[in-house]
PDB file of C-alpha atoms in Angstrom:
ATOM      1  CA  MET A1081    -260.637 -44.310 -36.519  1.00  0.00           C
ATOM      2  CA  ALA A1082    -263.499 -46.282 -37.968  1.00  0.00           C
ATOM      3  CA  ASN A1083    -265.930 -45.671 -34.852  1.00  0.00           C
ATOM      4  CA  GLY A1084    -265.657 -43.943 -31.642  1.00  0.00           C
ATOM      5  CA  GLN A1085    -264.633 -47.119 -29.380  1.00  0.00           C
ATOM      6  CA  TRP A1086    -262.071 -45.964 -26.744  1.00  0.00           C
ATOM      7  CA  TYR A1087    -258.972 -48.547 -26.005  1.00  0.00           C
ATOM      8  CA  PRO A1088    -256.726 -47.132 -23.633  1.00  0.00           C
ATOM      9  CA  PRO A1089    -253.079 -47.727 -24.951  1.00  0.00           C
ATOM     10  CA  GLU A1090    -251.714 -49.893 -21.794  1.00  0.00           C
ATOM     11  CA  TRP A1091    -254.485 -52.359 -22.800  1.00  0.00           C
ATOM     12  CA  PRO A1092    -252.583 -54.316 -24.942  1.00  0.00           C
ATOM     13  CA  ASP A1093    -249.691 -54.933 -22.312  1.00  0.00           C
ATOM     14  CA  ARG A1094    -252.219 -55.530 -19.361  1.00  0.00           C
ATOM     15  CA  ILE A1095    -253.953 -58.271 -21.406  1.00  0.00           C
ATOM     16  CA  ARG A1096    -250.438 -59.932 -22.422  1.00  0.00           C
ATOM     17  CA  ALA A1097    -249.828 -60.107 -18.669  1.00  0.00           C
ATOM     18  CA  LEU A1098    -253.290 -61.553 -17.606  1.00  0.00           C
ATOM     19  CA  ALA A1099    -252.701 -64.183 -20.235  1.00  0.00           C
ATOM     20  CA  ASP A1100    -249.579 -65.290 -19.005  1.00  0.00           C
ATOM     21  CA  GLY A1101    -250.436 -64.659 -15.350  1.00  0.00           C
ATOM     22  CA  THR A1102    -248.534 -62.556 -14.172  1.00  0.00           C
ATOM     23  CA  LEU A1103    -251.405 -59.938 -13.649  1.00  0.00           C
ATOM     24  CA  THR A1104    -253.822 -60.598 -10.591  1.00  0.00           C
ATOM     25  CA  PRO A1105    -257.194 -58.875 -11.565  1.00  0.00           C
ATOM     26  CA  VAL A1106    -258.385 -56.246  -9.045  1.00  0.00           C
ATOM     27  CA  ALA A1107    -261.817 -56.524  -7.464  1.00  0.00           C
ATOM     28  CA  PRO A1108    -264.276 -54.585  -9.129  1.00  0.00           C
ATOM     29  CA  ARG A1109    -266.175 -51.551  -7.308  1.00  0.00           C
ATOM     30  CA  ARG A1110    -269.773 -51.549  -7.550  1.00  0.00           C
ATOM     31  CA  ALA A1111    -271.262 -48.537  -9.643  1.00  0.00           C
ATOM     32  CA  ALA A1112    -274.742 -47.387 -10.847  1.00  0.00           C
ATOM     33  CA  THR A1113    -275.614 -45.434 -14.036  1.00  0.00           C
ATOM     34  CA  VAL A1114    -278.844 -44.222 -15.566  1.00  0.00           C
ATOM     35  CA  LEU A1115    -279.889 -43.590 -19.021  1.00  0.00           C
ATOM     36  CA  LEU A1116    -282.311 -40.444 -17.983  1.00  0.00           C
ATOM     37  CA  LEU A1117    -284.899 -40.340 -21.200  1.00  0.00           C
ATOM     38  CA  ARG A1118    -287.282 -37.520 -22.313  1.00  0.00           C
ATOM     39  CA  ASP A1119    -289.784 -37.542 -25.001  1.00  0.00           C
ATOM     40  CA  ALA A1120    -288.593 -35.831 -28.385  1.00  0.00           C
ATOM     41  CA  PRO A1121    -289.998 -35.733 -31.781  1.00  0.00           C
ATOM     42  CA  GLY A1122    -288.970 -38.980 -33.445  1.00  0.00           C
ATOM     43  CA  GLY A1123    -288.471 -40.799 -30.221  1.00  0.00           C
ATOM     44  CA  PRO A1124    -287.019 -40.526 -26.465  1.00  0.00           C
ATOM     45  CA  ALA A1125    -283.402 -38.440 -26.230  1.00  0.00           C
ATOM     46  CA  VAL A1126    -281.279 -39.478 -23.758  1.00  0.00           C
ATOM     47  CA  HIS A1127    -278.974 -37.462 -21.469  1.00  0.00           C
ATOM     48  CA  MET A1128    -275.090 -37.583 -21.703  1.00  0.00           C
ATOM     49  CA  LEU A1129    -272.036 -36.088 -20.597  1.00  0.00           C
ATOM     50  CA  ARG A1130    -268.605 -35.893 -21.759  1.00  0.00           C
ATOM     51  CA  ARG A1131    -265.996 -36.886 -19.370  1.00  0.00           C
ATOM     52  CA  ARG A1132    -263.135 -34.503 -19.096  1.00  0.00           C
ATOM     53  CA  ALA A1133    -260.087 -35.537 -21.005  1.00  0.00           C
ATOM     54  CA  SER A1134    -258.049 -35.529 -17.889  1.00  0.00           C
ATOM     55  CA  MET A1135    -260.041 -37.983 -16.084  1.00  0.00           C
ATOM     56  CA  ALA A1136    -258.017 -41.314 -15.781  1.00  0.00           C
ATOM     57  CA  PHE A1137    -260.637 -43.562 -16.798  1.00  0.00           C
ATOM     58  CA  ALA A1138    -262.539 -43.024 -20.300  1.00  0.00           C
ATOM     59  CA  GLY A1139    -261.341 -39.432 -20.402  1.00  0.00           C
ATOM     60  CA  GLY A1140    -262.752 -37.493 -23.125  1.00  0.00           C
ATOM     61  CA  ALA A1141    -265.625 -40.388 -23.879  1.00  0.00           C
ATOM     62  CA  TYR A1142    -269.755 -39.859 -23.601  1.00  0.00           C
ATOM     63  CA  ALA A1143    -271.363 -41.481 -20.755  1.00  0.00           C
ATOM     64  CA  TYR A1144    -274.347 -41.555 -18.596  1.00  0.00           C
ATOM     65  CA  PRO A1145    -274.841 -40.192 -15.088  1.00  0.00           C
ATOM     66  CA  GLY A1146    -273.196 -42.481 -12.713  1.00  0.00           C
ATOM     67  CA  GLY A1147    -271.080 -43.396 -10.619  1.00  0.00           C
ATOM     68  CA  GLY A1148    -269.531 -45.912  -7.446  1.00  0.00           C
ATOM     69  CA  VAL A1149    -271.748 -46.872  -4.513  1.00  0.00           C
ATOM     70  CA  ASP A1150    -271.246 -45.232  -1.508  1.00  0.00           C
ATOM     71  CA  PRO A1151    -270.612 -48.131   1.464  1.00  0.00           C
ATOM     72  CA  ARG A1152    -272.842 -45.855   3.793  1.00  0.00           C
ATOM     73  CA  ASP A1153    -275.840 -46.721   1.875  1.00  0.00           C
ATOM     74  CA  ASP A1154    -275.487 -50.511   2.213  1.00  0.00           C
ATOM     75  CA  ASP A1155    -277.224 -50.927   5.882  1.00  0.00           C
ATOM     76  CA  ARG A1156    -278.455 -47.485   6.753  1.00  0.00           C
ATOM     77  CA  GLU A1157    -282.552 -47.080   7.166  1.00  0.00           C
ATOM     78  CA  ILE A1158    -283.354 -44.768   4.294  1.00  0.00           C
ATOM     79  CA  GLY A1159    -286.953 -43.815   2.927  1.00  0.00           C
ATOM     80  CA  TRP A1160    -287.969 -46.051   0.400  1.00  0.00           C
ATOM     81  CA  ALA A1161    -291.114 -46.342  -1.808  1.00  0.00           C
ATOM     82  CA  GLY A1162    -291.667 -48.847  -4.738  1.00  0.00           C
ATOM     83  CA  PRO A1163    -290.204 -52.311  -5.215  1.00  0.00           C
ATOM     84  CA  SER A1164    -289.059 -53.951  -1.976  1.00  0.00           C
ATOM     85  CA  HIS A1165    -285.210 -54.363  -1.381  1.00  0.00           C
ATOM     86  CA  ALA A1166    -286.034 -58.330  -1.688  1.00  0.00           C
ATOM     87  CA  TRP A1167    -287.592 -57.595  -5.099  1.00  0.00           C
ATOM     88  CA  TRP A1168    -284.800 -55.577  -5.891  1.00  0.00           C
ATOM     89  CA  ALA A1169    -282.175 -57.926  -4.723  1.00  0.00           C
ATOM     90  CA  ASP A1170    -283.721 -60.435  -6.866  1.00  0.00           C
ATOM     91  CA  ARG A1171    -283.395 -58.335  -9.793  1.00  0.00           C
ATOM     92  CA  LEU A1172    -279.993 -57.214  -9.267  1.00  0.00           C
ATOM     93  CA  GLY A1173    -278.560 -60.395  -8.502  1.00  0.00           C
ATOM     94  CA  VAL A1174    -277.211 -59.094  -4.820  1.00  0.00           C
ATOM     95  CA  ASP A1175    -278.418 -59.304  -1.406  1.00  0.00           C
ATOM     96  CA  GLU A1176    -280.611 -56.607  -0.059  1.00  0.00           C
ATOM     97  CA  ASN A1177    -278.274 -54.299   1.377  1.00  0.00           C
ATOM     98  CA  GLY A1178    -276.546 -54.459  -1.538  1.00  0.00           C
ATOM     99  CA  ALA A1179    -279.607 -53.772  -3.554  1.00  0.00           C
ATOM    100  CA  GLN A1180    -280.326 -50.495  -1.252  1.00  0.00           C
ATOM    101  CA  ALA A1181    -276.718 -49.393  -2.165  1.00  0.00           C
ATOM    102  CA  VAL A1182    -276.844 -49.838  -6.141  1.00  0.00           C
ATOM    103  CA  VAL A1183    -280.371 -48.351  -6.281  1.00  0.00           C
ATOM    104  CA  CYS A1184    -279.074 -45.296  -3.930  1.00  0.00           C
ATOM    105  CA  ALA A1185    -276.196 -44.701  -6.200  1.00  0.00           C
ATOM    106  CA  ALA A1186    -278.256 -45.000  -9.064  1.00  0.00           C
ATOM    107  CA  VAL A1187    -280.584 -42.351  -7.871  1.00  0.00           C
ATOM    108  CA  ARG A1188    -277.810 -40.120  -5.998  1.00  0.00           C
ATOM    109  CA  GLU A1189    -275.461 -39.937  -9.189  1.00  0.00           C
ATOM    110  CA  THR A1190    -278.279 -38.746 -11.341  1.00  0.00           C
ATOM    111  CA  PHE A1191    -278.889 -35.830  -8.829  1.00  0.00           C
ATOM    112  CA  GLU A1192    -275.124 -35.292  -8.299  1.00  0.00           C
ATOM    113  CA  GLU A1193    -274.233 -35.101 -11.870  1.00  0.00           C
ATOM    114  CA  ALA A1194    -277.685 -34.093 -13.694  1.00  0.00           C
ATOM    115  CA  GLY A1195    -279.382 -32.289 -10.966  1.00  0.00           C
ATOM    116  CA  VAL A1196    -282.557 -34.882 -11.363  1.00  0.00           C
ATOM    117  CA  LEU A1197    -283.597 -35.926  -8.506  1.00  0.00           C
ATOM    118  CA  LEU A1198    -286.087 -39.382  -8.498  1.00  0.00           C
ATOM    119  CA  ALA A1199    -287.756 -38.693  -4.927  1.00  0.00           C
ATOM    120  CA  GLY A1200    -290.370 -37.298  -3.230  1.00  0.00           C
ATOM    121  CA  SER A1201    -292.540 -36.801  -0.421  1.00  0.00           C
ATOM    122  CA  GLY A1202    -294.201 -40.189  -0.708  1.00  0.00           C
ATOM    123  CA  PRO A1203    -294.878 -43.141  -2.933  1.00  0.00           C
ATOM    124  CA  ASP A1204    -296.906 -40.915  -5.136  1.00  0.00           C
ATOM    125  CA  ALA A1205    -294.967 -37.959  -5.551  1.00  0.00           C
ATOM    126  CA  VAL A1206    -291.748 -36.514  -7.046  1.00  0.00           C
ATOM    127  CA  VAL A1207    -290.228 -33.322  -6.440  1.00  0.00           C
ATOM    128  CA  GLY A1208    -290.441 -30.683  -8.881  1.00  0.00           C
ATOM    129  CA  ASP A1209    -287.944 -27.950  -9.942  1.00  0.00           C
ATOM    130  CA  THR A1210    -284.671 -28.874  -7.782  1.00  0.00           C
ATOM    131  CA  SER A1211    -282.398 -25.872  -9.305  1.00  0.00           C
ATOM    132  CA  GLY A1212    -282.690 -23.471  -6.024  1.00  0.00           C
ATOM    133  CA  ASP A1213    -279.511 -22.395  -4.636  1.00  0.00           C
ATOM    134  CA  ASP A1214    -280.282 -24.928  -1.102  1.00  0.00           C
ATOM    135  CA  TRP A1215    -280.605 -27.944  -3.595  1.00  0.00           C
ATOM    136  CA  GLU A1216    -277.267 -26.839  -5.180  1.00  0.00           C
ATOM    137  CA  ALA A1217    -275.664 -26.861  -1.584  1.00  0.00           C
ATOM    138  CA  ASP A1218    -277.182 -30.204  -0.786  1.00  0.00           C
ATOM    139  CA  ARG A1219    -275.839 -31.239  -4.110  1.00  0.00           C
ATOM    140  CA  ALA A1220    -272.430 -29.944  -3.851  1.00  0.00           C
ATOM    141  CA  ALA A1221    -272.623 -31.782  -0.163  1.00  0.00           C
ATOM    142  CA  LEU A1222    -273.156 -35.025  -1.370  1.00  0.00           C
ATOM    143  CA  ILE A1223    -270.350 -34.829  -4.338  1.00  0.00           C
ATOM    144  CA  ALA A1224    -267.916 -34.077  -1.591  1.00  0.00           C
ATOM    145  CA  HIS A1225    -269.059 -36.767   0.491  1.00  0.00           C
ATOM    146  CA  GLU A1226    -270.061 -34.476   3.104  1.00  0.00           C
ATOM    147  CA  LEU A1227    -273.453 -35.762   3.351  1.00  0.00           C
ATOM    148  CA  SER A1228    -274.717 -39.559   2.678  1.00  0.00           C
ATOM    149  CA  PHE A1229    -277.673 -39.948   0.751  1.00  0.00           C
ATOM    150  CA  ALA A1230    -279.804 -41.364   3.819  1.00  0.00           C
ATOM    151  CA  GLU A1231    -279.303 -37.977   5.569  1.00  0.00           C
ATOM    152  CA  PHE A1232    -280.024 -35.841   2.757  1.00  0.00           C
ATOM    153  CA  LEU A1233    -283.297 -37.719   1.866  1.00  0.00           C
ATOM    154  CA  ASP A1234    -284.417 -37.583   5.817  1.00  0.00           C
ATOM    155  CA  ARG A1235    -283.461 -34.164   6.343  1.00  0.00           C
ATOM    156  CA  ARG A1236    -285.781 -32.920   3.209  1.00  0.00           C
ATOM    157  CA  GLY A1237    -288.692 -35.300   4.593  1.00  0.00           C
ATOM    158  CA  LEU A1238    -288.360 -37.103   0.997  1.00  0.00           C
ATOM    159  CA  VAL A1239    -288.264 -41.201   0.067  1.00  0.00           C
ATOM    160  CA  LEU A1240    -286.560 -42.899  -2.809  1.00  0.00           C
ATOM    161  CA  ARG A1241    -288.756 -43.393  -5.667  1.00  0.00           C
ATOM    162  CA  SER A1242    -287.165 -46.966  -6.651  1.00  0.00           C
ATOM    163  CA  ASP A1243    -290.214 -47.119  -8.817  1.00  0.00           C
ATOM    164  CA  LEU A1244    -289.026 -44.727 -11.185  1.00  0.00           C
ATOM    165  CA  LEU A1245    -286.112 -46.843 -12.242  1.00  0.00           C
ATOM    166  CA  GLY A1246    -285.963 -49.711 -14.733  1.00  0.00           C
ATOM    167  CA  ALA A1247    -282.937 -52.140 -14.190  1.00  0.00           C
ATOM    168  CA  TRP A1248    -281.897 -52.567 -17.913  1.00  0.00           C
ATOM    169  CA  THR A1249    -278.313 -54.213 -18.146  1.00  0.00           C
ATOM    170  CA  ARG A1250    -275.072 -54.637 -16.255  1.00  0.00           C
ATOM    171  CA  TRP A1251    -271.387 -54.717 -17.147  1.00  0.00           C
ATOM    172  CA  ILE A1252    -268.196 -55.743 -15.608  1.00  0.00           C
ATOM    173  CA  THR A1253    -265.304 -54.220 -16.562  1.00  0.00           C
ATOM    174  CA  PRO A1254    -262.471 -56.461 -18.099  1.00  0.00           C
ATOM    175  CA  GLU A1255    -260.331 -57.925 -15.505  1.00  0.00           C
ATOM    176  CA  PHE A1256    -257.360 -56.793 -17.057  1.00  0.00           C
ATOM    177  CA  GLU A1257    -258.256 -53.229 -16.212  1.00  0.00           C
ATOM    178  CA  SER A1258    -256.221 -51.290 -13.510  1.00  0.00           C
ATOM    179  CA  ARG A1259    -259.916 -49.660 -12.633  1.00  0.00           C
ATOM    180  CA  ARG A1260    -262.668 -52.158 -12.639  1.00  0.00           C
ATOM    181  CA  TYR A1261    -266.630 -51.516 -11.566  1.00  0.00           C
ATOM    182  CA  ASP A1262    -269.267 -54.316 -11.386  1.00  0.00           C
ATOM    183  CA  THR A1263    -271.822 -51.740 -12.956  1.00  0.00           C
ATOM    184  CA  TRP A1264    -275.803 -51.776 -13.011  1.00  0.00           C
ATOM    185  CA  PHE A1265    -277.197 -49.626 -15.751  1.00  0.00           C
ATOM    186  CA  PHE A1266    -281.080 -48.334 -14.929  1.00  0.00           C
ATOM    187  CA  VAL A1267    -283.306 -46.097 -17.494  1.00  0.00           C
ATOM    188  CA  ALA A1268    -285.540 -43.474 -15.932  1.00  0.00           C
ATOM    189  CA  ALA A1269    -287.553 -40.793 -17.312  1.00  0.00           C
ATOM    190  CA  LEU A1270    -287.198 -37.056 -16.629  1.00  0.00           C
ATOM    191  CA  PRO A1271    -290.090 -36.167 -14.091  1.00  0.00           C
ATOM    192  CA  GLU A1272    -292.126 -33.304 -14.634  1.00  0.00           C
ATOM    193  CA  GLY A1273    -290.751 -30.075 -13.987  1.00  0.00           C
ATOM    194  CA  GLN A1274    -287.535 -31.094 -13.698  1.00  0.00           C
ATOM    195  CA  ARG A1275    -284.504 -30.267 -15.525  1.00  0.00           C
ATOM    196  CA  THR A1276    -281.054 -31.139 -16.014  1.00  0.00           C
ATOM    197  CA  ARG A1277    -278.185 -28.563 -15.027  1.00  0.00           C
ATOM    198  CA  GLU A1278    -274.342 -27.915 -15.510  1.00  0.00           C
ATOM    199  CA  PRO A1279    -272.302 -30.997 -15.103  1.00  0.00           C
ATOM    200  CA  SER A1280    -270.371 -31.720 -11.770  1.00  0.00           C
ATOM    201  CA  GLY A1281    -266.451 -31.508 -11.824  1.00  0.00           C
ATOM    202  CA  GLU A1282    -266.211 -34.700 -13.779  1.00  0.00           C
ATOM    203  CA  ALA A1283    -267.826 -33.886 -16.949  1.00  0.00           C
ATOM    204  CA  ASP A1284    -267.280 -30.704 -19.268  1.00  0.00           C
ATOM    205  CA  ARG A1285    -270.385 -31.151 -21.509  1.00  0.00           C
ATOM    206  CA  THR A1286    -273.498 -32.419 -21.461  1.00  0.00           C
ATOM    207  CA  VAL A1287    -276.277 -33.055 -24.188  1.00  0.00           C
ATOM    208  CA  TRP A1288    -279.753 -34.565 -24.848  1.00  0.00           C
ATOM    209  CA  THR A1289    -279.658 -36.565 -27.970  1.00  0.00           C
ATOM    210  CA  ARG A1290    -281.256 -39.116 -29.986  1.00  0.00           C
ATOM    211  CA  PRO A1291    -279.902 -42.588 -29.593  1.00  0.00           C
ATOM    212  CA  GLY A1292    -279.415 -42.896 -33.401  1.00  0.00           C
ATOM    213  CA  GLU A1293    -278.043 -39.525 -33.739  1.00  0.00           C
ATOM    214  CA  ALA A1294    -275.104 -40.205 -30.832  1.00  0.00           C
ATOM    215  CA  ALA A1295    -274.854 -44.025 -32.397  1.00  0.00           C
ATOM    216  CA  ALA A1296    -274.195 -42.343 -35.799  1.00  0.00           C
ATOM    217  CA  GLY A1297    -271.536 -39.915 -34.349  1.00  0.00           C
ATOM    218  CA  TYR A1298    -269.899 -42.895 -32.836  1.00  0.00           C
ATOM    219  CA  ASP A1299    -269.738 -45.078 -35.841  1.00  0.00           C
ATOM    220  CA  ARG A1300    -268.076 -41.952 -37.689  1.00  0.00           C
ATOM    221  CA  GLY A1301    -265.510 -41.472 -35.112  1.00  0.00           C
ATOM    222  CA  GLU A1302    -266.508 -38.280 -33.847  1.00  0.00           C
ATOM    223  CA  LEU A1303    -267.953 -39.348 -30.157  1.00  0.00           C
ATOM    224  CA  LEU A1304    -266.094 -41.674 -27.993  1.00  0.00           C
ATOM    225  CA  MET A1305    -267.616 -44.092 -25.905  1.00  0.00           C
ATOM    226  CA  LEU A1306    -267.029 -47.432 -23.947  1.00  0.00           C
ATOM    227  CA  PRO A1307    -268.621 -50.659 -25.342  1.00  0.00           C
ATOM    228  CA  PRO A1308    -271.402 -50.400 -22.783  1.00  0.00           C
ATOM    229  CA  THR A1309    -272.351 -46.945 -23.830  1.00  0.00           C
ATOM    230  CA  ILE A1310    -272.872 -47.785 -27.420  1.00  0.00           C
ATOM    231  CA  THR A1311    -274.803 -50.734 -26.831  1.00  0.00           C
ATOM    232  CA  THR A1312    -277.259 -49.422 -24.347  1.00  0.00           C
ATOM    233  CA  LEU A1313    -278.103 -46.451 -26.828  1.00  0.00           C
ATOM    234  CA  ARG A1314    -278.445 -48.984 -29.843  1.00  0.00           C
ATOM    235  CA  GLN A1315    -280.488 -51.218 -27.562  1.00  0.00           C
ATOM    236  CA  LEU A1316    -283.015 -47.652 -27.145  1.00  0.00           C
ATOM    237  CA  LEU A1317    -283.469 -47.863 -30.987  1.00  0.00           C
ATOM    238  CA  PRO A1318    -286.761 -49.639 -31.108  1.00  0.00           C
ATOM    239  CA  TYR A1319    -288.650 -47.650 -28.970  1.00  0.00           C
ATOM    240  CA  GLY A1320    -290.930 -44.604 -29.378  1.00  0.00           C
ATOM    241  CA  THR A1321    -291.364 -43.342 -26.217  1.00  0.00           C
ATOM    242  CA  ALA A1322    -289.412 -43.213 -22.530  1.00  0.00           C
ATOM    243  CA  ALA A1323    -292.359 -44.965 -21.127  1.00  0.00           C
ATOM    244  CA  ASP A1324    -292.002 -48.001 -23.757  1.00  0.00           C
ATOM    245  CA  VAL A1325    -288.380 -48.011 -22.705  1.00  0.00           C
ATOM    246  CA  LEU A1326    -289.573 -48.547 -18.895  1.00  0.00           C
ATOM    247  CA  ALA A1327    -292.218 -51.010 -19.694  1.00  0.00           C
ATOM    248  CA  ALA A1328    -289.483 -52.968 -21.336  1.00  0.00           C
ATOM    249  CA  ALA A1329    -287.098 -52.906 -18.474  1.00  0.00           C
ATOM    250  CA  PRO A1330    -288.601 -55.662 -16.405  1.00  0.00           C
ATOM    251  CA  GLU A1331    -288.007 -58.291 -19.064  1.00  0.00           C
ATOM    252  CA  ARG A1332    -283.985 -57.392 -19.549  1.00  0.00           C
ATOM    253  CA  ASP A1333    -281.618 -60.178 -19.238  1.00  0.00           C
ATOM    254  CA  MET A1334    -279.227 -58.948 -16.167  1.00  0.00           C
ATOM    255  CA  THR A1335    -276.757 -61.599 -16.508  1.00  0.00           C
ATOM    256  CA  PRO A1336    -273.444 -59.561 -16.507  1.00  0.00           C
ATOM    257  CA  VAL A1337    -271.295 -58.809 -19.529  1.00  0.00           C
ATOM    258  CA  LEU A1338    -267.767 -59.466 -18.848  1.00  0.00           C
ATOM    259  CA  ALA A1339    -265.320 -58.897 -21.369  1.00  0.00           C
ATOM    260  CA  ARG A1340    -262.655 -62.125 -22.031  1.00  0.00           C
ATOM    261  CA  ALA A1341    -258.854 -62.155 -23.301  1.00  0.00           C
ATOM    262  CA  ARG A1342    -257.581 -65.545 -24.468  1.00  0.00           C
ATOM    263  CA  LEU A1343    -254.959 -66.792 -26.509  1.00  0.00           C
ATOM    264  CA  GLN A1344    -255.387 -67.949 -30.189  1.00  0.00           C
ATOM    265  CA  GLY A1345    -252.009 -68.653 -32.019  1.00  0.00           C
ATOM    266  CA  ASP A1346    -249.774 -65.358 -32.292  1.00  0.00           C
ATOM    267  CA  GLU A1347    -252.619 -63.262 -31.120  1.00  0.00           C
ATOM    268  CA  ILE A1348    -254.559 -62.296 -27.865  1.00  0.00           C
ATOM    269  CA  VAL A1349    -258.296 -62.193 -28.571  1.00  0.00           C
ATOM    270  CA  LEU A1350    -260.237 -59.642 -26.409  1.00  0.00           C
ATOM    271  CA  SER A1351    -264.065 -60.466 -26.722  1.00  0.00           C
ATOM    272  CA  TRP A1352    -267.236 -59.373 -25.089  1.00  0.00           C
ATOM    273  CA  PRO A1353    -269.610 -62.511 -25.382  1.00  0.00           C
ATOM    274  CA  GLY A1354    -272.775 -61.708 -27.429  1.00  0.00           C
ATOM    275  CA  HIS A1355    -270.885 -58.363 -28.685  1.00  0.00           C
ATOM    276  CA  GLU A1356    -269.074 -59.320 -31.358  1.00  0.00           C
ATOM    277  CA  GLU A1357    -268.200 -55.911 -32.998  1.00  0.00           C
ATOM    278  CA  PHE A1358    -266.106 -55.063 -29.716  1.00  0.00           C
ATOM    279  CA  THR A1359    -263.479 -58.063 -30.144  1.00  0.00           C
ATOM    280  CA  LYS A1360    -260.209 -57.012 -30.905  1.00  0.00           C
ATOM    281  CA  ARG A1361    -257.055 -58.471 -31.510  1.00  0.00           C
ATOM    282  CA  VAL A1362    -253.749 -58.043 -30.037  1.00  0.00           C
ATOM    283  CA  PRO A1363    -250.435 -59.505 -30.681  1.00  0.00           C
ATOM    284  CA  ALA A1364    -249.230 -62.286 -28.098  1.00  0.00           C
ATOM    285  CA  ALA A1365    -245.497 -60.511 -28.128  1.00  0.00           C
ATOM    286  CA  PRO A1366    -244.836 -56.901 -27.566  1.00  0.00           C
ATOM    287  CA  GLY A1367    -244.469 -54.199 -30.444  1.00  0.00           C
ATOM    288  CA  GLY A1368    -246.994 -55.672 -32.808  1.00  0.00           C
ATOM    289  CA  GLY A1369    -249.817 -53.225 -32.234  1.00  0.00           C
ATOM    290  CA  ALA A1370    -253.308 -54.021 -32.349  1.00  0.00           C
ATOM    291  CA  ALA A1371    -255.994 -54.745 -34.706  1.00  0.00           C
TER     292      ALA A1371
END
């Protein structure tokens, strides 16, 4: 394997079906993921987790903490600090309720999957150590959907610190996939006093790694990653500190990246506009393999 691109074996058949009109795309589910950063010698390190091989979507692939939006976060009143809902709606390209839900998903999933909480008692505060048993109980309740994020913050007297997040990019799962996500990628720095903890049930390994090292592992075929993961890793390479990354976030283009499949002669060409390295050619007739 020349690199660590993750392509499911069913993709060629589904691409052919989409191209000939026999596959109806499913609606993508809203999701958020966070590139959690901390400063290290040689530049910022990013927190990554490896999805369990048994997972139906991207099993064995390295990713960032993240997951789907909880519909309960669309219109519930929630403790909030930082840019307004209207500001986030404009930045993310959604309505104000949707902006709240996406930002909540980013903060909630970071807590669920990494044990790191971007919240505080007020607009200028961030919680410290969140590794106690009571925090773990709340984390488990959130993962089990027994507790909404709004309820969790309210019970603890906390506000979500949306100003600690930077919107970085947005990718939508290709139309031929059976599980589709409209995912907003955010960046955030690890708050002082907090530390990442053991992964949740969806991951079997976590690691802090410099983006260049992880990208090199991908290029050698040692680390599996989806296109948006390796792309965002490489986008971090020019920055010397986590603060530099956060400072660059407001200028990032949030136009969604969506893979396209088209017929070209006797092949179906799969491409991600602006990301030519992921171009894939699939024979239009079954049985020919993929390049």
